[in-house]
PDB file of C-alpha atoms in Angstrom:
ATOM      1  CA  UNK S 401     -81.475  75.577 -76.086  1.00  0.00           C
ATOM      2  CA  UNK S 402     -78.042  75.310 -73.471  1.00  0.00           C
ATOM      3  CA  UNK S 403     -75.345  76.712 -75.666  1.00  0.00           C
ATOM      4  CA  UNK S 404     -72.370  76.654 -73.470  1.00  0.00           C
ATOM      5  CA  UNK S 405     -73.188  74.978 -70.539  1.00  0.00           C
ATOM      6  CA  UNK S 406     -70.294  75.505 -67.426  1.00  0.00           C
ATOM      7  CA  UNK S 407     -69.838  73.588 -64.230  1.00  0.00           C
ATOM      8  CA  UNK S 408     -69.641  74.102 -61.530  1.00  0.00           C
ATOM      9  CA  UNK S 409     -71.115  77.427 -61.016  1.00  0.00           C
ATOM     10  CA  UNK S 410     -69.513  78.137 -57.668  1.00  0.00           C
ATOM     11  CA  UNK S 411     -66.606  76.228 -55.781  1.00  0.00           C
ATOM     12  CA  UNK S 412     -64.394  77.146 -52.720  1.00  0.00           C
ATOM     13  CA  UNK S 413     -60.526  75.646 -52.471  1.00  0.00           C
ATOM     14  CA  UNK S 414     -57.739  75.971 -50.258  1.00  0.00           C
ATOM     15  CA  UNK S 415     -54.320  76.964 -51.564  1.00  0.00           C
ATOM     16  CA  UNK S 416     -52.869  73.850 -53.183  1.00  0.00           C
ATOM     17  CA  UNK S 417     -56.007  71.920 -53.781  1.00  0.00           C
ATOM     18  CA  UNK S 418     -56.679  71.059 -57.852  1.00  0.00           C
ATOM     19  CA  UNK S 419     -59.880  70.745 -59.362  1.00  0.00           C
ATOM     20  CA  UNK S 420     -61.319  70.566 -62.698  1.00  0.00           C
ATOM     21  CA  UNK S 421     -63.782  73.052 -64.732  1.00  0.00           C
ATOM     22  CA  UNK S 422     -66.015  71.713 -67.092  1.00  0.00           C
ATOM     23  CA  UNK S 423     -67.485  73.075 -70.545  1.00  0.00           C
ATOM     24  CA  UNK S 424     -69.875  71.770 -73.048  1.00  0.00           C
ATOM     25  CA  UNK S 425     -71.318  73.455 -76.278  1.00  0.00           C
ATOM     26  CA  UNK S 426     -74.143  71.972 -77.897  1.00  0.00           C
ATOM     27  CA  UNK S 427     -74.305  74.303 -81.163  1.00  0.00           C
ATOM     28  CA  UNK S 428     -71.196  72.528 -83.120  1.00  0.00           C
ATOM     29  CA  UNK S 429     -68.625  74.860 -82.758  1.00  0.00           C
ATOM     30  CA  UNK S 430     -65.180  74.401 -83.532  1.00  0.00           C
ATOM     31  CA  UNK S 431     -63.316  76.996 -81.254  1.00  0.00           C
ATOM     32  CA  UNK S 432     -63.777  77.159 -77.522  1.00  0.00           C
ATOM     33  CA  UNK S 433     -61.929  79.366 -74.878  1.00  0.00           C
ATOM     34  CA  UNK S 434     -61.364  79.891 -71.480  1.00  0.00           C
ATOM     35  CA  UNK S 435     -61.568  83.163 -69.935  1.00  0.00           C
ATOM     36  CA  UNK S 436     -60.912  84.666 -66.501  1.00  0.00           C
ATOM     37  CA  UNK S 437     -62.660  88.016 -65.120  1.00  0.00           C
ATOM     38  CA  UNK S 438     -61.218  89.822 -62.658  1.00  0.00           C
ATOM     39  CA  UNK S 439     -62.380  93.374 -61.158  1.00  0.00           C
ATOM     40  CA  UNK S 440     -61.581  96.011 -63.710  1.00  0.00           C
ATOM     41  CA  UNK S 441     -59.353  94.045 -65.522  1.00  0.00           C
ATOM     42  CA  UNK S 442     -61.673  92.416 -68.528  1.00  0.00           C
ATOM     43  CA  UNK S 443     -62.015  88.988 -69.512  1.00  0.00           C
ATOM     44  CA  UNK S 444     -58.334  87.806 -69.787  1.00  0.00           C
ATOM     45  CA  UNK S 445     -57.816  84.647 -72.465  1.00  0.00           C
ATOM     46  CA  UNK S 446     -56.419  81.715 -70.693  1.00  0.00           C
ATOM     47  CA  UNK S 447     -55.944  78.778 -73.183  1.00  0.00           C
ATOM     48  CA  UNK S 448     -58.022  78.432 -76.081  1.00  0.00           C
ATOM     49  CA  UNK S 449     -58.528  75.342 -78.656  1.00  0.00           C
ATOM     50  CA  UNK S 450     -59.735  75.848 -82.467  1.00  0.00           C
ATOM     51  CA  UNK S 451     -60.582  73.011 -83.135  1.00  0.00           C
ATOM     52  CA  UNK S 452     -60.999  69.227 -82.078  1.00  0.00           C
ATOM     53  CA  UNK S 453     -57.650  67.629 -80.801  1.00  0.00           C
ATOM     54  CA  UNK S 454     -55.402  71.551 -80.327  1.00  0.00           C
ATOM     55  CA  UNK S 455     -54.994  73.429 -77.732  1.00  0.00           C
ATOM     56  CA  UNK S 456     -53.421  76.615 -77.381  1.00  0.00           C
ATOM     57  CA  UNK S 457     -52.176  79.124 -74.387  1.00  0.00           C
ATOM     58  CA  UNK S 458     -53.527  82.658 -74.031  1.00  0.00           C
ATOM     59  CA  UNK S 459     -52.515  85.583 -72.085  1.00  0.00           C
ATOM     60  CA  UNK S 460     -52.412  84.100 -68.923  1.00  0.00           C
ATOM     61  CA  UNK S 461     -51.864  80.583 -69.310  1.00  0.00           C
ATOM     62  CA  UNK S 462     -49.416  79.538 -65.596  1.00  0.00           C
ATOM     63  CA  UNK S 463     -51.379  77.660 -63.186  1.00  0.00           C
ATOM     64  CA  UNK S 464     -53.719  76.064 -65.918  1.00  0.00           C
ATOM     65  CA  UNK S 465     -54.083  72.926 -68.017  1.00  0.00           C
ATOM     66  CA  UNK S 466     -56.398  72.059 -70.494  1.00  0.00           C
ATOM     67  CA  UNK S 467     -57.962  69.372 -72.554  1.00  0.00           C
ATOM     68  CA  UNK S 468     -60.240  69.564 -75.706  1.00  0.00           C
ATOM     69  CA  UNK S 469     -61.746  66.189 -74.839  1.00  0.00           C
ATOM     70  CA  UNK S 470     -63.990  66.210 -77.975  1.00  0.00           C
ATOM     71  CA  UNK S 471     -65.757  68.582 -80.066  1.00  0.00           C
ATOM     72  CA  UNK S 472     -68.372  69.675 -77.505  1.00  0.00           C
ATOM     73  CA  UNK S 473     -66.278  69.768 -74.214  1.00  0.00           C
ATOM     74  CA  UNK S 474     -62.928  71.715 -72.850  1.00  0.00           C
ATOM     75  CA  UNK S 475     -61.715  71.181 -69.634  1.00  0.00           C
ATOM     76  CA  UNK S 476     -59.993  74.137 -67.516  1.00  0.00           C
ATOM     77  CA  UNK S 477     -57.454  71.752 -64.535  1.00  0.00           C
ATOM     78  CA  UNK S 478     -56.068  73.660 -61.759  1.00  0.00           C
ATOM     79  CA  UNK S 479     -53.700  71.609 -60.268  1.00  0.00           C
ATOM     80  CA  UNK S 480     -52.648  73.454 -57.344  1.00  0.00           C
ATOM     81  CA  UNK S 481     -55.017  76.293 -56.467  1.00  0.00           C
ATOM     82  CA  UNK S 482     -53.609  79.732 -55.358  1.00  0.00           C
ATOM     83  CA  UNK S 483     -55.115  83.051 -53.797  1.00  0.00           C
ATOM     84  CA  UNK S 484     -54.607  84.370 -57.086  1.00  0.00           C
ATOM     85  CA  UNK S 485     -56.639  81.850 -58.714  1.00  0.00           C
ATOM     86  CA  UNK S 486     -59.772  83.621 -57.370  1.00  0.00           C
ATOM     87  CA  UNK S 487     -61.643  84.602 -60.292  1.00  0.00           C
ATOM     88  CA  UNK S 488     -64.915  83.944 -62.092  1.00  0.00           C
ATOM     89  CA  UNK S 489     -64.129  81.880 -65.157  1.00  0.00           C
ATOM     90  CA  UNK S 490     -65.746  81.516 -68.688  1.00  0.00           C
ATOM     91  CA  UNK S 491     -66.314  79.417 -71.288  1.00  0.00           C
ATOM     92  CA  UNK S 492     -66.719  80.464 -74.278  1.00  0.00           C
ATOM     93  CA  UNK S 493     -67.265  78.908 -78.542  1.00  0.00           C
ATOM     94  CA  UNK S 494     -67.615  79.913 -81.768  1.00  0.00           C
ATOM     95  CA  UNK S 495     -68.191  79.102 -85.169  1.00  0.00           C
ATOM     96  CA  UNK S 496     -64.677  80.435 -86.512  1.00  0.00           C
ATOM     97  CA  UNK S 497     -62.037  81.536 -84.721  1.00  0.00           C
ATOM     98  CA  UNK S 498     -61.549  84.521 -81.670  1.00  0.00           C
ATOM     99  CA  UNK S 499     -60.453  86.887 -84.757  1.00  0.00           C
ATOM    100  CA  UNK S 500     -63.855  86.365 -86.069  1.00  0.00           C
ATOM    101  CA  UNK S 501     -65.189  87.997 -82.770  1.00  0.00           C
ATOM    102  CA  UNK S 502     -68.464  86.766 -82.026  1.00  0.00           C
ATOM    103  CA  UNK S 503     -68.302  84.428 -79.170  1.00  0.00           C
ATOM    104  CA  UNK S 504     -70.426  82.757 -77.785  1.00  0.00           C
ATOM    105  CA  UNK S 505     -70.281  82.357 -73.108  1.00  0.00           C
ATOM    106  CA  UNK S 506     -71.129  80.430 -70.524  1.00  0.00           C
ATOM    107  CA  UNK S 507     -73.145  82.049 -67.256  1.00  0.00           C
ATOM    108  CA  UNK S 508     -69.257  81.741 -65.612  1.00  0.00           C
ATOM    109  CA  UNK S 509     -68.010  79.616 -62.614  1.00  0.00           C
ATOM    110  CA  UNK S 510     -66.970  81.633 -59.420  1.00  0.00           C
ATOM    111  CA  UNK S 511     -63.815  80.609 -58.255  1.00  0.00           C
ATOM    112  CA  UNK S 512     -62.742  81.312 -54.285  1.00  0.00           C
ATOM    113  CA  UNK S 513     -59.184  80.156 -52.963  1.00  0.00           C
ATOM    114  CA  UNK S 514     -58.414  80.684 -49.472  1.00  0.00           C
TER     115      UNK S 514
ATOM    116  CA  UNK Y 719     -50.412  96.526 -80.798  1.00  0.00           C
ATOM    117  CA  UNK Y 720     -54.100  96.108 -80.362  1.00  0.00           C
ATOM    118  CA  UNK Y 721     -55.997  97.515 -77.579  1.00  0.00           C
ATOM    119  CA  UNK Y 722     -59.496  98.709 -76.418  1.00  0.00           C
ATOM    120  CA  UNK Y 723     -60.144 101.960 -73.769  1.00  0.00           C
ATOM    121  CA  UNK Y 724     -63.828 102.175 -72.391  1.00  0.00           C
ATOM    122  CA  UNK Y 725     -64.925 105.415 -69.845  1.00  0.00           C
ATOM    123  CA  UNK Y 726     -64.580 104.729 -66.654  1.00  0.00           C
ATOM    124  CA  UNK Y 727     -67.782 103.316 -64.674  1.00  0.00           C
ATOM    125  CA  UNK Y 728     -70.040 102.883 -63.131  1.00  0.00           C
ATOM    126  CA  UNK Y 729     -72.500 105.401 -64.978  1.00  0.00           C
ATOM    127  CA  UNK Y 730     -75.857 106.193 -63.381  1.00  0.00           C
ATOM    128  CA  UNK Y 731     -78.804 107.074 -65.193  1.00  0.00           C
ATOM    129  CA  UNK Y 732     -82.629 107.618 -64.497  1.00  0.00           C
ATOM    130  CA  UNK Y 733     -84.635 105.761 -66.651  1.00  0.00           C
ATOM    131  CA  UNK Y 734     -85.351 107.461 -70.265  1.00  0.00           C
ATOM    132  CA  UNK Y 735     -82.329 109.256 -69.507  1.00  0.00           C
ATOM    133  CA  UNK Y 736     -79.675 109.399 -73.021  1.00  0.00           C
ATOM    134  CA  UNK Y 737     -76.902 106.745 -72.748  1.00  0.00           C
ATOM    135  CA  UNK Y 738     -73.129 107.003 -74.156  1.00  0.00           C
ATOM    136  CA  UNK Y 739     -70.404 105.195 -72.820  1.00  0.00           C
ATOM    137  CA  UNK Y 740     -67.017 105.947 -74.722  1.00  0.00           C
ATOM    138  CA  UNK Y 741     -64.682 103.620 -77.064  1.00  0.00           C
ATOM    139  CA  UNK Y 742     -61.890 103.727 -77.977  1.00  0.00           C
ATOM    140  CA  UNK Y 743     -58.980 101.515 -79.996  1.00  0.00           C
ATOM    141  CA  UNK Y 744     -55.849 101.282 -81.283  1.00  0.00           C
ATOM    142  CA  UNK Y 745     -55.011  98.505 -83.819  1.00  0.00           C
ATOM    143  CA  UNK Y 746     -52.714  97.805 -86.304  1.00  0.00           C
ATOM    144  CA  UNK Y 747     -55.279  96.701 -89.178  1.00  0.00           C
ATOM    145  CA  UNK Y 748     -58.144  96.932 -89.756  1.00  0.00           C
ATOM    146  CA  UNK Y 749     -60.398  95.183 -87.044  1.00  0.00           C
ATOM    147  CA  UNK Y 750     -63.781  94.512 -86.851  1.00  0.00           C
ATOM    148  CA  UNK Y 751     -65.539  96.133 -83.310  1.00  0.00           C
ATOM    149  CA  UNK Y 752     -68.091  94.796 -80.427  1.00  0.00           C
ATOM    150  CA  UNK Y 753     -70.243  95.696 -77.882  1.00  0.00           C
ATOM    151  CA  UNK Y 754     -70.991  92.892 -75.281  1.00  0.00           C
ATOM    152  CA  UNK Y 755     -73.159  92.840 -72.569  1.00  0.00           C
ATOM    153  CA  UNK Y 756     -73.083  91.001 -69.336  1.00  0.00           C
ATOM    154  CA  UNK Y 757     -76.741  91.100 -67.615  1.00  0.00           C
ATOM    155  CA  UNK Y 758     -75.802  90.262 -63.259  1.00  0.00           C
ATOM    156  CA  UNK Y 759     -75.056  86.729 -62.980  1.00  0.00           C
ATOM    157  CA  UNK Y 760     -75.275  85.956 -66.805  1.00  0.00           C
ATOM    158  CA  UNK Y 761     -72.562  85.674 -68.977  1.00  0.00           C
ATOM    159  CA  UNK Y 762     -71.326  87.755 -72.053  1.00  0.00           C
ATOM    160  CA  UNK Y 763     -73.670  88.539 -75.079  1.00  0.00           C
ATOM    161  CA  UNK Y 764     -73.156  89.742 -78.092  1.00  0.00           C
ATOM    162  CA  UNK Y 765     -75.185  93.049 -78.251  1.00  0.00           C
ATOM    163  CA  UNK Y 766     -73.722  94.089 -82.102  1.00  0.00           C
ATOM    164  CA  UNK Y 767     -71.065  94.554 -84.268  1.00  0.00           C
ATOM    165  CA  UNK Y 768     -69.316  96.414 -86.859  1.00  0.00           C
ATOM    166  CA  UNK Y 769     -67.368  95.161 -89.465  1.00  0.00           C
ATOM    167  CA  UNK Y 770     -65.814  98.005 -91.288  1.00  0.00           C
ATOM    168  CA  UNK Y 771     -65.286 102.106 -91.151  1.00  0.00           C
ATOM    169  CA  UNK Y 772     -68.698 104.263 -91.154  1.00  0.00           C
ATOM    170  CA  UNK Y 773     -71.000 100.734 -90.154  1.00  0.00           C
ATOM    171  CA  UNK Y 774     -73.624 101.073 -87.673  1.00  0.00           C
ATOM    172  CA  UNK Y 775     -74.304  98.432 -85.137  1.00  0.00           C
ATOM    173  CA  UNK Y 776     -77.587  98.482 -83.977  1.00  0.00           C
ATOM    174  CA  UNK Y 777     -79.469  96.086 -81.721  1.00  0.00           C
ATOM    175  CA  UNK Y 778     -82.350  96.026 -79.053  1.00  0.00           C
ATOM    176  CA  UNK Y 779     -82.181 100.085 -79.219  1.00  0.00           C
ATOM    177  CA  UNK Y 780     -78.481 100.545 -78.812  1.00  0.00           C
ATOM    178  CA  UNK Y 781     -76.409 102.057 -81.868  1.00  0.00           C
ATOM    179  CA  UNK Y 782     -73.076 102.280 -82.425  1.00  0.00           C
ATOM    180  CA  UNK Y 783     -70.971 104.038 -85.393  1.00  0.00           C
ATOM    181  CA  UNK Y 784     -67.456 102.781 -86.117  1.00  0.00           C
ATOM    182  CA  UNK Y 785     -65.070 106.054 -87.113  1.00  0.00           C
ATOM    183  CA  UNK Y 786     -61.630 105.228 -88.550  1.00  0.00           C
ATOM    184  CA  UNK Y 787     -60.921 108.623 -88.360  1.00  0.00           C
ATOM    185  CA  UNK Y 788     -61.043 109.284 -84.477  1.00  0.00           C
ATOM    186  CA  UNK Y 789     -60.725 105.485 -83.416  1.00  0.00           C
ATOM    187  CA  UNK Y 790     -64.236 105.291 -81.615  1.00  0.00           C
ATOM    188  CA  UNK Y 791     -66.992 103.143 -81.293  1.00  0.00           C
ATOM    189  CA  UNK Y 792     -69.069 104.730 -78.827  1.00  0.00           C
ATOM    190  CA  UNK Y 793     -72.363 103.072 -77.333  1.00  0.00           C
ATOM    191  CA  UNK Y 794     -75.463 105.287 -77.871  1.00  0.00           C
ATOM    192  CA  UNK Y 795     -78.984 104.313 -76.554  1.00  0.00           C
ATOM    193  CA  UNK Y 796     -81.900 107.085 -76.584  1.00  0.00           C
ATOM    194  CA  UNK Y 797     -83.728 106.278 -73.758  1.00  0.00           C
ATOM    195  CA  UNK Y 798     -82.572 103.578 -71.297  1.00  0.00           C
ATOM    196  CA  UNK Y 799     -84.679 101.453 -69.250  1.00  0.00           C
ATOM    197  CA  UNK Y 800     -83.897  99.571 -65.629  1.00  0.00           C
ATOM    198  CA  UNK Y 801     -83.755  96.140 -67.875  1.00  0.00           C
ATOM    199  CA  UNK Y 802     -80.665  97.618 -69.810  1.00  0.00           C
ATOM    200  CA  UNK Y 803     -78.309  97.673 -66.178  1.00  0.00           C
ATOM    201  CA  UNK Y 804     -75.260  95.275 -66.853  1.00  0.00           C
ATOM    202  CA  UNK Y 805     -71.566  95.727 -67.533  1.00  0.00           C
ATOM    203  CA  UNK Y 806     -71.109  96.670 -71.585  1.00  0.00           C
ATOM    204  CA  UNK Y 807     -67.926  95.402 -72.910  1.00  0.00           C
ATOM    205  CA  UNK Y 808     -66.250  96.915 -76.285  1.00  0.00           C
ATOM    206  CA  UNK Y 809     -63.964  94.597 -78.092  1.00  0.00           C
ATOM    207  CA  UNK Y 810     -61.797  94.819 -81.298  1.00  0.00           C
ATOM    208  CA  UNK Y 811     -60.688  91.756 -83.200  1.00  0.00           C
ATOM    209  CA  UNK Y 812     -57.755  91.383 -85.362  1.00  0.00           C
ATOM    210  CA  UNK Y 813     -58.747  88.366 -87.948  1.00  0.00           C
ATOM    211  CA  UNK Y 814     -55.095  88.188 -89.040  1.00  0.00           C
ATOM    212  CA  UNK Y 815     -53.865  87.450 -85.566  1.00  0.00           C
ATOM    213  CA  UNK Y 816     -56.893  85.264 -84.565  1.00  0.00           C
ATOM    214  CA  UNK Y 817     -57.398  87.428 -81.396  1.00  0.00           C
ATOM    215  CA  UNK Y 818     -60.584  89.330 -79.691  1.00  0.00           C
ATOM    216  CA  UNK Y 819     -59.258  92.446 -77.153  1.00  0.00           C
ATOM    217  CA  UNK Y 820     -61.621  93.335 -74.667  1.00  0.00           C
ATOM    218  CA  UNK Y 821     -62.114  96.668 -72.614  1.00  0.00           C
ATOM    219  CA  UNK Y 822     -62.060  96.918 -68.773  1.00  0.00           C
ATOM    220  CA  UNK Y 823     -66.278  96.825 -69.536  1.00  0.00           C
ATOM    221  CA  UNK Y 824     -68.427  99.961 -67.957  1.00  0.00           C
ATOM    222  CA  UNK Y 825     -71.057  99.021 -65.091  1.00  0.00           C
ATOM    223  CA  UNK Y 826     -74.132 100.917 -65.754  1.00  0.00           C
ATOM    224  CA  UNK Y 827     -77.278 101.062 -63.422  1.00  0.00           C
ATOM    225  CA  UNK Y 828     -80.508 103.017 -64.329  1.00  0.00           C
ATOM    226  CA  UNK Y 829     -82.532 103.697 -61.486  1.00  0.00           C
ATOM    227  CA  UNK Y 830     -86.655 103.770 -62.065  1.00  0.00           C
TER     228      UNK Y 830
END
């Protein structure tokens, strides 16, 4: 019963330090995303992959890599952390793709760079 | 382009008090609409959906009517209980662009 299953749930960098996010989905979907929420801004898309082996950027793709490992995981890299960066980040999957609208999230990883 | 305008939060309501919070969108097709809901330290949940004009969402006690004609999608609940406080997110998707749109989300607390 995880669904989409994030780590880790909190983490605190300094400015310049990289670090990876982690996401797994256990329900055999083919799209999964990567959001950031910021106050009173929404859920921004960040990169997004629709299937096993593509990626794709979003919105707000700079400061971000990616990798759809396999079907179940996706990856969110920062490679050099800024103040900016602060954000709590989701996961997200679905059966078809973000058009189809019903997503499926991740309880969200808080993100704090100093 | 496609985009999604909530009411401005946070609302506060007693409990068994009448909720609305306000939708609205502009697209360019003809999307289908959302209403998420983000319980504190949880992530987003579908709460229900409408697929085309004059369909009514309706989950868990919440409704919500989607009119072409004045580009809404407004949130209704009768009576709201301290279990329904979270953030409520509307969202439009465009199926021929592949892309969900999300709203700034409304914080709403009901007090016992």
């Amino acid at each position: 019963n995880a669904g989409v299953t994030q780590t880790p749930k909190f983490q605190v960098l300094k400015t310049g330090q990289s670090m990876t996010l982690q996401c797994a989905q256990d329900m055999n979907h083919n799209s999964m995303y990567w959001y950031r929420q910021d106050p009173g801004m929404g859920l921004r898309l960040i990169y997004y992959s629709a299937s096993e082996g593509t990626t794709d950027k979003g919105e707000v793709p700079n400061g971000y890599n990616v990798s759809r490992l396999n079907k179940r995981e996706f990856s969110l890299r920062l490679e050099s952390a800024a103040p900016s960066q602060t954000s709590v980040y989701f996961c997200a999957s679905s059966v078809r793709g973000e058009g189809a609208g019903e997503l499926f999230f991740g309880e969200g990883s808080r993100l704090t760079v100093l | 382009g496609n985009s999604v305008t909530q009411m401005e939060g946070p609302v506060t309501l007693s409990e068994e008090a009448f909720l609305t919070i306000n939708c609205t969108y502009t697209a360019t097709g003809y999307p289908s609409l959302f209403w998420y809901v983000q319980y504190p330290g949880e992530g987003l949940q579908l709460l229900l959906k409408a697929t085309k004009a004059d369909d009514k969402g309706s989950n868990k006690g919440f409704e919500a009517t989607y009119r072409k004609e004045t580009t809404s999608f407004h949130l209704e609940k009768g009576s709201v209980q301290v279990s329904d406080s979270a953030v409520y997110f509307c969202a439009l998707s465009d199926r021929t662009l592949g892309r969900l749109y999300f709203g700034r989300g409304t914080q709403l607390t009901v007090w016992p």
